[in-house]
PDB file of C-alpha atoms (C1' of nucleotides) in Angstrom:
ATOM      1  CA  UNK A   4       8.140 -11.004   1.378  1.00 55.00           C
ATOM      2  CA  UNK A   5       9.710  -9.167   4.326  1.00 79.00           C
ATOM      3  CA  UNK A   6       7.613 -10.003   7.811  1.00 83.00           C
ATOM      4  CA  UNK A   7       9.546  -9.239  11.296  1.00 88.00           C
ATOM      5  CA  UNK A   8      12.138 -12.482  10.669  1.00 88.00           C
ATOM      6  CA  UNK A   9      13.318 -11.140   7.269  1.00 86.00           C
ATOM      7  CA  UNK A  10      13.724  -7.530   8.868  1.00 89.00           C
ATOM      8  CA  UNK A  11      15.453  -8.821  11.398  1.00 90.00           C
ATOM      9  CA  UNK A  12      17.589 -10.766   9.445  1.00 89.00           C
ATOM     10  CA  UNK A  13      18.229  -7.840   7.148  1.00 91.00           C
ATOM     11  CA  UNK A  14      19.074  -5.586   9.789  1.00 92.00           C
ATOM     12  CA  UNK A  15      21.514  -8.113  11.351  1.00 91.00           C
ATOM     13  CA  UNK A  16      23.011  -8.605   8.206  1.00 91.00           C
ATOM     14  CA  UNK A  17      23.563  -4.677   7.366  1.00 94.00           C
ATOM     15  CA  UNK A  18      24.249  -3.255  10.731  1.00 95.00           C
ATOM     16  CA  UNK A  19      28.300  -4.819  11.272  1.00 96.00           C
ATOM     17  CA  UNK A  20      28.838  -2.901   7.850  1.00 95.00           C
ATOM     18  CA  UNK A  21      26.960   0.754   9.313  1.00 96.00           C
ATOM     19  CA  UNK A  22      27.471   1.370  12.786  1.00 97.00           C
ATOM     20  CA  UNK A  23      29.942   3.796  13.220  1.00 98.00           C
ATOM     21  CA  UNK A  24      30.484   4.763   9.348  1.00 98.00           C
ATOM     22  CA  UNK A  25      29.042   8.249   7.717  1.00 98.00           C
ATOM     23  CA  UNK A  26      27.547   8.702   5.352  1.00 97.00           C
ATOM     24  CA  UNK A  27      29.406  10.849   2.233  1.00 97.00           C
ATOM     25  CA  UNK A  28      26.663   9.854  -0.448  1.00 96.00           C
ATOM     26  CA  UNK A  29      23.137   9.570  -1.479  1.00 95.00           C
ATOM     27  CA  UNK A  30      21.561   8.945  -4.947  1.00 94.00           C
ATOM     28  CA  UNK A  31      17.745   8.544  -5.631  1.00 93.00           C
ATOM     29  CA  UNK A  32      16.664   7.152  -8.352  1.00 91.00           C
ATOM     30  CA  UNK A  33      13.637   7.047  -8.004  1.00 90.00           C
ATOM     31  CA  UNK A  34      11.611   9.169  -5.895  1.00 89.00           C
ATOM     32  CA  UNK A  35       8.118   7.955  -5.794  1.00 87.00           C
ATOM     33  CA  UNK A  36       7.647   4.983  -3.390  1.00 89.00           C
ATOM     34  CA  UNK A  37       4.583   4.440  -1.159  1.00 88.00           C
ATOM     35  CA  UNK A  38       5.652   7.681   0.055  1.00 88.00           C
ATOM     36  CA  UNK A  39       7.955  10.222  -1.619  1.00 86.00           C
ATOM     37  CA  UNK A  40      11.389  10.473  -0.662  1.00 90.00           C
ATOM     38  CA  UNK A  41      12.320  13.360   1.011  1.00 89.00           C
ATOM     39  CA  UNK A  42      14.304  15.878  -1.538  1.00 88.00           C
ATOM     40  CA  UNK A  43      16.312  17.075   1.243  1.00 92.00           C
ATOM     41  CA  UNK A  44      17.647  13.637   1.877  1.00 93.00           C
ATOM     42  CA  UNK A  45      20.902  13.906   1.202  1.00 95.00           C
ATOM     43  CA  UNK A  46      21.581  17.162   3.278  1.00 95.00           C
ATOM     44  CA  UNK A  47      19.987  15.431   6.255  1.00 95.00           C
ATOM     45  CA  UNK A  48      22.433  12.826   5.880  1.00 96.00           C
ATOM     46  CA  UNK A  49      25.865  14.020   4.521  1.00 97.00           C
ATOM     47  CA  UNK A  50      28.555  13.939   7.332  1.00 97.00           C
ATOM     48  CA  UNK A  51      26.151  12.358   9.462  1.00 98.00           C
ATOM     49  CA  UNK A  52      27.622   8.972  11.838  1.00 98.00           C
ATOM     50  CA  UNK A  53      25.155   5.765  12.179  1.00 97.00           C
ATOM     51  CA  UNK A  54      25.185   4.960  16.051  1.00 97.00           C
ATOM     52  CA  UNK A  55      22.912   2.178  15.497  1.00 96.00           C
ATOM     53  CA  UNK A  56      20.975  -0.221  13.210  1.00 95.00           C
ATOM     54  CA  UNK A  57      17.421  -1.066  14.802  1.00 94.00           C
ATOM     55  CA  UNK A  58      13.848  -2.593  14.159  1.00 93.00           C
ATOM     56  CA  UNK A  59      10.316  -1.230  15.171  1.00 93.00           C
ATOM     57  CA  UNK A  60       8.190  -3.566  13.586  1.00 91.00           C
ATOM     58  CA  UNK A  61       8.923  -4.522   9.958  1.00 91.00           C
ATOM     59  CA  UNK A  62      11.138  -0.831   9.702  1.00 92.00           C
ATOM     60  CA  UNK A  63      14.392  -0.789   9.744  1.00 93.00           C
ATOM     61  CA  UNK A  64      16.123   2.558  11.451  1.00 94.00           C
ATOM     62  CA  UNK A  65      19.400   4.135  10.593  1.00 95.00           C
ATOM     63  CA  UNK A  66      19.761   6.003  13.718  1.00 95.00           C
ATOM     64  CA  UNK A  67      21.843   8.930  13.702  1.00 97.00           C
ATOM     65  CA  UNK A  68      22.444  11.687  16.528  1.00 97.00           C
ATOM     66  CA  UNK A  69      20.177  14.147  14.360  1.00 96.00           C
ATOM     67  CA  UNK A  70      17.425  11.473  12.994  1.00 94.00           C
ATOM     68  CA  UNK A  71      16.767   8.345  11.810  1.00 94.00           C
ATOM     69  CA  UNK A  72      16.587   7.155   8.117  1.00 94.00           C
ATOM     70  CA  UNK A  73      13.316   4.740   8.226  1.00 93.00           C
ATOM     71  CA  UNK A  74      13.363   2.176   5.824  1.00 93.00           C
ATOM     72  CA  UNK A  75      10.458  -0.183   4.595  1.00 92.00           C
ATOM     73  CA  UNK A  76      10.927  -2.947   2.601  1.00 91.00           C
ATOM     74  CA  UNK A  77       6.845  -3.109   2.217  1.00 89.00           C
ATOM     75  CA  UNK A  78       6.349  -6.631  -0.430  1.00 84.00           C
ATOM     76  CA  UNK A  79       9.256  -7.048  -2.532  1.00 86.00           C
ATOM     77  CA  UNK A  80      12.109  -4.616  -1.085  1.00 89.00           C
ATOM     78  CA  UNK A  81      15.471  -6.147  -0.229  1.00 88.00           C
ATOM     79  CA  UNK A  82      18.730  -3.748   0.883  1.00 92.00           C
ATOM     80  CA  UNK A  83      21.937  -5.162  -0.141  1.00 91.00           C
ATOM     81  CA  UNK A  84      25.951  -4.002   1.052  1.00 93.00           C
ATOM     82  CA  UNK A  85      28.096  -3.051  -2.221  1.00 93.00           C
ATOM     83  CA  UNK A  86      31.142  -1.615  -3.043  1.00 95.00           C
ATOM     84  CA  UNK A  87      30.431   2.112  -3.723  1.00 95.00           C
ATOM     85  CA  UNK A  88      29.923   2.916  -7.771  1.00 88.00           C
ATOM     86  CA  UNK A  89      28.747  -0.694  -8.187  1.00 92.00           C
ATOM     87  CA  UNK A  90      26.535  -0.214 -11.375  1.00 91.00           C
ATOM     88  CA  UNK A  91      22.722   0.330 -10.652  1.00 89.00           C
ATOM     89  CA  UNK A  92      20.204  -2.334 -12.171  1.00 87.00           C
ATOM     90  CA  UNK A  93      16.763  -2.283 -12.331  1.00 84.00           C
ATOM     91  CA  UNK A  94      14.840  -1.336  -9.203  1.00 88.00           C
ATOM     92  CA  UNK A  95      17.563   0.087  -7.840  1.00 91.00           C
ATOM     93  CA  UNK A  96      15.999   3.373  -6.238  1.00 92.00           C
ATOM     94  CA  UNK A  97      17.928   4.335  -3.277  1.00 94.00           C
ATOM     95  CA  UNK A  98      22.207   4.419  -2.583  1.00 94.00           C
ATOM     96  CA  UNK A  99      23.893   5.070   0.461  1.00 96.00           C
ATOM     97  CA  UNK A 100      27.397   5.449   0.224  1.00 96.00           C
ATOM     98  CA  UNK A 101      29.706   5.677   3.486  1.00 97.00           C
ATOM     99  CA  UNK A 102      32.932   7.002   4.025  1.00 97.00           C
ATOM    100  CA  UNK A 103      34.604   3.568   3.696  1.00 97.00           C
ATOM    101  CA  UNK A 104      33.140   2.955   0.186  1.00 96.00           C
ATOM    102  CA  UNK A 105      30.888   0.374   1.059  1.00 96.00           C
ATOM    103  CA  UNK A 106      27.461   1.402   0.172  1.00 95.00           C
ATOM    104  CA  UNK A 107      23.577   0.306   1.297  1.00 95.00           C
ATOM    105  CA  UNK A 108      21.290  -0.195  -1.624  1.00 94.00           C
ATOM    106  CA  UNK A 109      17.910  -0.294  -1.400  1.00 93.00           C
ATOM    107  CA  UNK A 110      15.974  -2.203  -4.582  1.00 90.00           C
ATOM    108  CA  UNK A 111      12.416  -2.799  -4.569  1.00 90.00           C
ATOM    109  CA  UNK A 112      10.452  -4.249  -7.799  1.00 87.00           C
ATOM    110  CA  UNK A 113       6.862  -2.896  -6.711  1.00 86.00           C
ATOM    111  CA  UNK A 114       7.727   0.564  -4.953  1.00 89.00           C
ATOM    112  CA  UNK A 115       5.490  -0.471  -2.032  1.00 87.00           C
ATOM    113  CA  UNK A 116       8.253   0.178   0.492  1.00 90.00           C
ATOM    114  CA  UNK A 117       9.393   3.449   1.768  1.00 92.00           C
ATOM    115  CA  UNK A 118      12.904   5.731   2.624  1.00 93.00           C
ATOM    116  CA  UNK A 119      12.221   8.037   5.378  1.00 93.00           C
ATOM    117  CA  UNK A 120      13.477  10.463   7.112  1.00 93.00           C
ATOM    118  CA  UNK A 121      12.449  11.408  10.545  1.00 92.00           C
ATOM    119  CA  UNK A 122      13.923  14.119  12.582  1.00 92.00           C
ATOM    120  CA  UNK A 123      14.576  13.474  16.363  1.00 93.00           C
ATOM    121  CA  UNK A 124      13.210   9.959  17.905  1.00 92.00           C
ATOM    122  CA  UNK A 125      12.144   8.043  14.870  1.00 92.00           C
ATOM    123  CA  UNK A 126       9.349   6.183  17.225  1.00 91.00           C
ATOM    124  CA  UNK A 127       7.503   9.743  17.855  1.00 89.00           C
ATOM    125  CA  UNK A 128       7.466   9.241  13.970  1.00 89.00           C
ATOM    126  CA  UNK A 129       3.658   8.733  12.377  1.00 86.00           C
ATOM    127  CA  UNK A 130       4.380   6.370  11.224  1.00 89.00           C
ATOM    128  CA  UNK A 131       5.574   4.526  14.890  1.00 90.00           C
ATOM    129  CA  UNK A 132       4.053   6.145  17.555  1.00 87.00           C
ATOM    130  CA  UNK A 133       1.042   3.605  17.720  1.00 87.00           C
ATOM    131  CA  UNK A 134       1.825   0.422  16.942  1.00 90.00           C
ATOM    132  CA  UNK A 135       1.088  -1.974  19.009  1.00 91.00           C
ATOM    133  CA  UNK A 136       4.032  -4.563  21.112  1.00 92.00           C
ATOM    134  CA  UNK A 137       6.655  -6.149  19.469  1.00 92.00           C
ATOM    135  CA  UNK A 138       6.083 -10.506  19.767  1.00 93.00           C
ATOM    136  CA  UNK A 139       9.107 -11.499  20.757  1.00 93.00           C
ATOM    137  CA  UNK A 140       9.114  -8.947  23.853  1.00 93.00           C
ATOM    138  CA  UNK A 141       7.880  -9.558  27.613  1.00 94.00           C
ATOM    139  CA  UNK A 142       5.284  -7.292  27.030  1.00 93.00           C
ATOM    140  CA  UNK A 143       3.230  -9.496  24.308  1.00 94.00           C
ATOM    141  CA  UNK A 144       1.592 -11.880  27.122  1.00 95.00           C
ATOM    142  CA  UNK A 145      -1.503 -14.105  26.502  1.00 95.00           C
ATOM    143  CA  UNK A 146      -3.219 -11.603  29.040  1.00 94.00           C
ATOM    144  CA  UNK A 147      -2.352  -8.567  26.816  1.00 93.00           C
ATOM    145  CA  UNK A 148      -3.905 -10.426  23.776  1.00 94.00           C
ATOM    146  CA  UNK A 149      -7.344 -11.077  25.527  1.00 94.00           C
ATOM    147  CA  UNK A 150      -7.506  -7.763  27.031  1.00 92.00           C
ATOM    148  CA  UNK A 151      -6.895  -6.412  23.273  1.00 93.00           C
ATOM    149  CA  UNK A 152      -9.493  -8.998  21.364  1.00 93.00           C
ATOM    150  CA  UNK A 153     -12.260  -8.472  23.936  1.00 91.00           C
ATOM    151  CA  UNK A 154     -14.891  -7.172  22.013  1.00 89.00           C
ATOM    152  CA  UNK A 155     -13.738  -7.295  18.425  1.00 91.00           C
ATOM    153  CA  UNK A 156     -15.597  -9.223  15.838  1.00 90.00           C
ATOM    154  CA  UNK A 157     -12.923  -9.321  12.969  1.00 91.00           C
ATOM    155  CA  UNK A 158     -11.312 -12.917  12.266  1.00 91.00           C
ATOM    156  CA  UNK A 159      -8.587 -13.509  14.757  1.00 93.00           C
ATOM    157  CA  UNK A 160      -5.857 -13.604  11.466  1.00 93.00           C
ATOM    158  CA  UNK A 161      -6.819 -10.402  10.532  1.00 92.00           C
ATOM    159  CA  UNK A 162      -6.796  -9.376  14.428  1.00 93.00           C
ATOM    160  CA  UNK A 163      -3.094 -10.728  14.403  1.00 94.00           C
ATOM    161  CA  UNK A 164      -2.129  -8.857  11.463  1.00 92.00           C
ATOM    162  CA  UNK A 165      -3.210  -5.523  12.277  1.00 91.00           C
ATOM    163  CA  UNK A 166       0.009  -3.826  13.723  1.00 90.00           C
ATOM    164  CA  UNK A 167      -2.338  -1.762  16.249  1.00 90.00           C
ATOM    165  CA  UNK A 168      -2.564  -5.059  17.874  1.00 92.00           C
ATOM    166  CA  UNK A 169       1.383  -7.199  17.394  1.00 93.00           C
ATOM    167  CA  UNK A 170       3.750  -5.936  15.201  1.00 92.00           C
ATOM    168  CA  UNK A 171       5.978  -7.523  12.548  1.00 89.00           C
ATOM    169  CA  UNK A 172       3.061 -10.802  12.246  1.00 91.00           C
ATOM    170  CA  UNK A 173       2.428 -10.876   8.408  1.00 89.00           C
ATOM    171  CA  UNK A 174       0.189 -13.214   5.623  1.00 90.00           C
ATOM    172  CA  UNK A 175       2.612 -16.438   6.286  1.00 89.00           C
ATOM    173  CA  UNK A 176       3.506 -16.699   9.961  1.00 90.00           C
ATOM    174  CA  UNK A 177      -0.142 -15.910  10.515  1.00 92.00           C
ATOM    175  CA  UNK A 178      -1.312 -19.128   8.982  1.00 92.00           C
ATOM    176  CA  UNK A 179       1.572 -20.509  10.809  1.00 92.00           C
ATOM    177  CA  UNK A 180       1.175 -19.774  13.842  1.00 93.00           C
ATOM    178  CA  UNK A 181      -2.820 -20.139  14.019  1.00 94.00           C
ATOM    179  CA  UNK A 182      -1.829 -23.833  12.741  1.00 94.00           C
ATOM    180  CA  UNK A 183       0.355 -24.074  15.961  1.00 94.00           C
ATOM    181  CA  UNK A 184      -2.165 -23.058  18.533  1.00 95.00           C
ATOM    182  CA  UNK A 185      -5.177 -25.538  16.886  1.00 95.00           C
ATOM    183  CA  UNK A 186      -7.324 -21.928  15.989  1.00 94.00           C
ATOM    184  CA  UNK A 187      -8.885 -21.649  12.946  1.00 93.00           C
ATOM    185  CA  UNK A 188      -8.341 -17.905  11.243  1.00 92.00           C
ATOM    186  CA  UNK A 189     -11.702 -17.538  10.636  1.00 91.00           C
ATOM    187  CA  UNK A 190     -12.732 -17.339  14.523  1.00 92.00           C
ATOM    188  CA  UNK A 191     -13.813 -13.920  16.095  1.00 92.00           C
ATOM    189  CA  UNK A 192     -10.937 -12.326  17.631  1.00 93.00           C
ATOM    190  CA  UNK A 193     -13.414 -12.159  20.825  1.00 92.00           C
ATOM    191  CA  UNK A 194     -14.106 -15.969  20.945  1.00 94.00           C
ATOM    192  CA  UNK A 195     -10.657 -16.973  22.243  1.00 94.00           C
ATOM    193  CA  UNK A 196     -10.543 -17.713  25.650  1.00 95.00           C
ATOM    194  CA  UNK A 197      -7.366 -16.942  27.702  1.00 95.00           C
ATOM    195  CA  UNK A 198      -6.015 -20.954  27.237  1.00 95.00           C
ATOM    196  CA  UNK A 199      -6.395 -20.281  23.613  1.00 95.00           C
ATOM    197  CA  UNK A 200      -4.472 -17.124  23.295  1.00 95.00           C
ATOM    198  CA  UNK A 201      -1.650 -18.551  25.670  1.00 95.00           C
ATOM    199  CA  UNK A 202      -1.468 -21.366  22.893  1.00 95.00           C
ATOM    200  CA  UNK A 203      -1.181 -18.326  20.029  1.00 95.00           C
ATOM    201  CA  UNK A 204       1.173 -15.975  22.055  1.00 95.00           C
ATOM    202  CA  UNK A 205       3.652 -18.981  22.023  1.00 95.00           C
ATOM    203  CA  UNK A 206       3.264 -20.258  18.758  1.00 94.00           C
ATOM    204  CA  UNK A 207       3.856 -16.352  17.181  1.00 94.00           C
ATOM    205  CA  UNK A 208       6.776 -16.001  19.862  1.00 94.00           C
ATOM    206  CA  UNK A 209       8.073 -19.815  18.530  1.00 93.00           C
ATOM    207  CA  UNK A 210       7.153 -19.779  15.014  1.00 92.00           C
ATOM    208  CA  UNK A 211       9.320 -15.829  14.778  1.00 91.00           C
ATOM    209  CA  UNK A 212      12.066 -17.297  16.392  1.00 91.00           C
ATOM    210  CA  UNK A 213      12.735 -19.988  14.422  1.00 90.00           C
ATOM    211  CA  UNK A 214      11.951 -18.220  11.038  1.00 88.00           C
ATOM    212  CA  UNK A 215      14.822 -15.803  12.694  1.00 88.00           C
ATOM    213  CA  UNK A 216      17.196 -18.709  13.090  1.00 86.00           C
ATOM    214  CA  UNK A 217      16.839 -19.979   9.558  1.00 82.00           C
ATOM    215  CA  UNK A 218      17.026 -16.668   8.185  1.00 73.00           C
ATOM    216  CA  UNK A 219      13.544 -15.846   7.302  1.00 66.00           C
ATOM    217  CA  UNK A 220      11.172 -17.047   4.502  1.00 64.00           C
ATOM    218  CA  UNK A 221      12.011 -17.095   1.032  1.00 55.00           C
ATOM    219  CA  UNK A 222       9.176 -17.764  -1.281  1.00 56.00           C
ATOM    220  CA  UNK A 223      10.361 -15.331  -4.252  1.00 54.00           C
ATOM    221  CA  UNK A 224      12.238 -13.100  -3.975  1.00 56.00           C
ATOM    222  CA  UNK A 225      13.533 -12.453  -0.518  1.00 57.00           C
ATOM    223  CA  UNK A 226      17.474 -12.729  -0.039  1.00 61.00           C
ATOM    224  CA  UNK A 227      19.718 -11.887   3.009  1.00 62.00           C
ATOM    225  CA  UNK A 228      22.213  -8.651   2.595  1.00 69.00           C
ATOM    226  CA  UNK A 229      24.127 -11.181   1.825  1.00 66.00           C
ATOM    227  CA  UNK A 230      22.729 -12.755  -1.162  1.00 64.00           C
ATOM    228  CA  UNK A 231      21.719 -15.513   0.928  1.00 63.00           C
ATOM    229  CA  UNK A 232      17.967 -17.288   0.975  1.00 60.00           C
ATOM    230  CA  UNK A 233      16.078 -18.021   3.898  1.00 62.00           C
ATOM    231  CA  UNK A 234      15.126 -21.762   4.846  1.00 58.00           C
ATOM    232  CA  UNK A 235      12.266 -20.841   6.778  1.00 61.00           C
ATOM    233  CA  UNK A 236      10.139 -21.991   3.972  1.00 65.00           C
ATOM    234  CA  UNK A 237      11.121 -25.488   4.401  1.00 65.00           C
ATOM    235  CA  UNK A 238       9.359 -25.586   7.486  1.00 78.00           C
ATOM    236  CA  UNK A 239       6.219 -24.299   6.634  1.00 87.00           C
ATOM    237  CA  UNK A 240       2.966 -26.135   7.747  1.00 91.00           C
ATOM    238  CA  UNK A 241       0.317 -24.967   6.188  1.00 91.00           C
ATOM    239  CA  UNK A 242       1.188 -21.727   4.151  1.00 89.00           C
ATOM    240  CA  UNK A 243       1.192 -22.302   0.304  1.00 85.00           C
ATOM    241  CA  UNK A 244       0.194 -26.046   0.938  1.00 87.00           C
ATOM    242  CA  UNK A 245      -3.381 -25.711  -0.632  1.00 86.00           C
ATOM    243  CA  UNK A 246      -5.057 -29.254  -0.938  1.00 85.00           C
ATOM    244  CA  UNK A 247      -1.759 -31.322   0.366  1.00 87.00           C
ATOM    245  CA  UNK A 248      -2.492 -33.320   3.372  1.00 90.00           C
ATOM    246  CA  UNK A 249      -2.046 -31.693   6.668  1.00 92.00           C
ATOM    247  CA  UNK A 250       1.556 -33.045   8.359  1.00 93.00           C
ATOM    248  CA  UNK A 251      -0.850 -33.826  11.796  1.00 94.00           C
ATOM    249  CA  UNK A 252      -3.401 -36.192  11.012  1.00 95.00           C
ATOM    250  CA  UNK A 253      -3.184 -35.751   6.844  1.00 94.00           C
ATOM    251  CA  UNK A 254      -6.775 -34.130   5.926  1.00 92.00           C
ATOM    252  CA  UNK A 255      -6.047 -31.359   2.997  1.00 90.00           C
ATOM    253  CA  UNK A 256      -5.207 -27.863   3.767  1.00 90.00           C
ATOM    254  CA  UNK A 257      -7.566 -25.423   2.556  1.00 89.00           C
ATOM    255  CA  UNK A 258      -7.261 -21.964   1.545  1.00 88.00           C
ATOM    256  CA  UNK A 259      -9.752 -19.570   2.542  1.00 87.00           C
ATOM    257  CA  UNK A 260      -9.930 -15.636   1.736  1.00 86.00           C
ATOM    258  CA  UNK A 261      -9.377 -13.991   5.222  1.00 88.00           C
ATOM    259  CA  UNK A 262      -9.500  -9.799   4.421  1.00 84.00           C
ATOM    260  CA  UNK A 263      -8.217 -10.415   1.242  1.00 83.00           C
ATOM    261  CA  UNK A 264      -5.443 -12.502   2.050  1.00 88.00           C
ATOM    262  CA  UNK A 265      -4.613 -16.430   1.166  1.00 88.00           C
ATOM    263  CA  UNK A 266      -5.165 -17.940   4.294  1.00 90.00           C
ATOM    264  CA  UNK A 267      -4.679 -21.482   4.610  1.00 90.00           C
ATOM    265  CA  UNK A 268      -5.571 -23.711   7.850  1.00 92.00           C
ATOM    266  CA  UNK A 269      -6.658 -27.836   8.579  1.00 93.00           C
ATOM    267  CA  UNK A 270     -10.147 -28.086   9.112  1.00 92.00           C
ATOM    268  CA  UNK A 271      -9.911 -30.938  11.581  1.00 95.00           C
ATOM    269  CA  UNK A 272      -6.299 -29.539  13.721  1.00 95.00           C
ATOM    270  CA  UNK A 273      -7.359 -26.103  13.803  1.00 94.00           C
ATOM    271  CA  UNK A 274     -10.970 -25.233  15.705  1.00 93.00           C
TER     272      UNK A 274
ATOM    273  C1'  DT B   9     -15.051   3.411  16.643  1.00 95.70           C
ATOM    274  C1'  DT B  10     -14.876  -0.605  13.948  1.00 95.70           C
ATOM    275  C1'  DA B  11     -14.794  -3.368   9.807  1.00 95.70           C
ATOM    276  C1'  DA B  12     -14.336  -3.863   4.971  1.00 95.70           C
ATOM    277  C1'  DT B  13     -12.475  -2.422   0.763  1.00 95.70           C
ATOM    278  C1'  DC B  14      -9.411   0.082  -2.257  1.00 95.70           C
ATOM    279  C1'  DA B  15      -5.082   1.592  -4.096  1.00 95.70           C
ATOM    280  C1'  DC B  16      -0.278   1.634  -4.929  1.00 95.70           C
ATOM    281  C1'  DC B  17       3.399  -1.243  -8.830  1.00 95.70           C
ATOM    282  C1'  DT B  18       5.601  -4.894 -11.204  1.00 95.70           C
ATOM    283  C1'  DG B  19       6.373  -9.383 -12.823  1.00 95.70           C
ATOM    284  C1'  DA B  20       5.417 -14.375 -12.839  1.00 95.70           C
ATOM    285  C1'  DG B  21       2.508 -17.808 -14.385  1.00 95.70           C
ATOM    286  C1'  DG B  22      -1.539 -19.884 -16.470  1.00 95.70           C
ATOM    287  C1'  DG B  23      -5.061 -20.100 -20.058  1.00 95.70           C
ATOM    288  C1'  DC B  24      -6.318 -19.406 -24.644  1.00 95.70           C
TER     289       DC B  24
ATOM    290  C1'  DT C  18       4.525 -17.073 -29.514  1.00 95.70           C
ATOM    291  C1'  DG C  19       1.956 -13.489 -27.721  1.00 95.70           C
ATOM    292  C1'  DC C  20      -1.816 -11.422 -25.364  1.00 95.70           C
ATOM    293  C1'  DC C  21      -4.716 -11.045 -21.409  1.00 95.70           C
ATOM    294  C1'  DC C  22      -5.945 -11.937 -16.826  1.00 95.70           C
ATOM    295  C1'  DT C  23      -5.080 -13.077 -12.006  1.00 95.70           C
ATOM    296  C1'  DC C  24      -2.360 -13.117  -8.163  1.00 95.70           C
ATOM    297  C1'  DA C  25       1.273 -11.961  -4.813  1.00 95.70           C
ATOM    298  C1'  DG C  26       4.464 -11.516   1.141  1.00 95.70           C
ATOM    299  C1'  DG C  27       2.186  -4.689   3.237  1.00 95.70           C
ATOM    300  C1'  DT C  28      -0.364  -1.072   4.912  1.00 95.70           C
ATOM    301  C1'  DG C  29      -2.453   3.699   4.963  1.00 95.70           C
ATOM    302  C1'  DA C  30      -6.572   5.893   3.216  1.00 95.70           C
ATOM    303  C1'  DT C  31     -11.237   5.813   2.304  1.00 95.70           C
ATOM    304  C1'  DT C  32     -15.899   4.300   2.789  1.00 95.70           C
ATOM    305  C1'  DA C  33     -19.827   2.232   5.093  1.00 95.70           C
TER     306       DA C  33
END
DNA sequence: TTAATCACCTGAGGGC
DNA sequence: TGCCCTCAGGTGATTA
């Protein structure tokens, strides 16, 4: 589920409800997630003010002046804004309950997302400290994509999806986006010329953007803080349309195994 | 150093 | 109806 839209989204939707509150509780439910959560958790918290809510990548940071509470939704984790003492259901791990009785829940069916804590600057954190530019910055040019692919043999989709490389660019806005530019996933990452990775910086940048606007992609199970779906998936090209005919010039969309991922691409659009 | 594969967990959906 | 198998949006660790 949650790729850099639905992040954003999430964080956009939680942070009105955080900044400036303190936090008074937290209850774990469950403490093994992709990584344990910290036992001390709550006494790194307690008393503690949130000065801001941000994003590095798909994590979400509850920045405080002593550390940072790095969250990770990894494939099926959603955070929602409750009243405090609002009765815990299934996959309900983590509860964060402010001063104002409001509290942030954080439910995740398949435990592959995370609740960190990180002392300090969360992006000297492991976990941060070397991924690569965020998309929808200045600093993610077509130049700074050739530079990076020179020289590496892996297919471009699994190029885009390594974090190393761009952040926050997961399984669907992959597709997406390689449909955009006309380059087939399966292409070396060192076969695009720079005309062909000014076509895929802009068609990340766009496709990101306008997943943002509609409030990401919800295919199962994502929802807003809110409760809300996103309509992103309405405008989806080629992702999840295996053997439908291609919106451009109607030949089926196949689906390919890129790196273990459903990939899916038009053989005639996409070269 | 790079690329490929594995593992983590749960539930939905399809086939029998 | 129930059992079994496959698959799924992420990503660090391990292996080659």
């Amino acid at each position: 589920m949650p790729e850099l839209p639905e992040v954003e989204t999430t964080c956009a939707g939680i942070r009105p409800h955080l900044v400036g509150n303190v936090f008074s509780d937290v209850q774990v439910r469950q403490t093994q997630l992709r990584w344990a959560v910290d036992a001390q958790l709550k006494q790194h918290l307690m008393g503690l003010k949130v000065v801001s809510v941000t994003r590095r990548a798909k994590y979400c940071l509850l920045n405080t002046a002593q550390g940072s509470v790095i969250l990770h939704l990894g494939m099926s984790g959603h955070l929602k804004i409750l009243p405090a003492n609002t009765v815990a259901g299934k996959h309900d791990h983590v509860d964060f309950v402010f001063a104002d009785q409001k509290m942030l829940r954080f439910n995740d069916q398949r435990k592959f997302g995370a609740v960190l804590w990180a002392e300090g600057n969360p992006l000297s954190h492991s976990l941060l400290k070397d991924l690569g530019v965020e998309p929808l910055t200045d600093d993610f040019t077509p130049h700074h994509l050739y530079q990076l692919a020179q020289n590496r043999t892996i297919p471009i989709k699994t190029f885009i999806m390594d974090g190393h490389n761009v952040v926050g660019v997961g399984n669907i806005y992959a597709s997406e986006s390689l449909f955009m530019a006309n380059i087939l996933p399966t292409r070396k990452a060192a076969s695009l010329n720079p005309h062909d990775c000014e076509r895929l910086v802009a068609a990340i940048k766009h496709v990101l953007q306008q997943a943002i606007k509609q409030g990401g992609t919800t295919l199962k199970d994502f929802l807003s803080p809110a409760g809300n779906p996103g309509y992103f998936s309405q405008s989806l090209q080629v992702y999840g349309r295996a053997g439908q005919g291609c919106y451009r010039c109607q030949t089926p969309i196949q689906q390919l195994k890129i790196g273990q991922r459903a990939s899916y691409f038009c053989p005639v659009c996409q070269q």
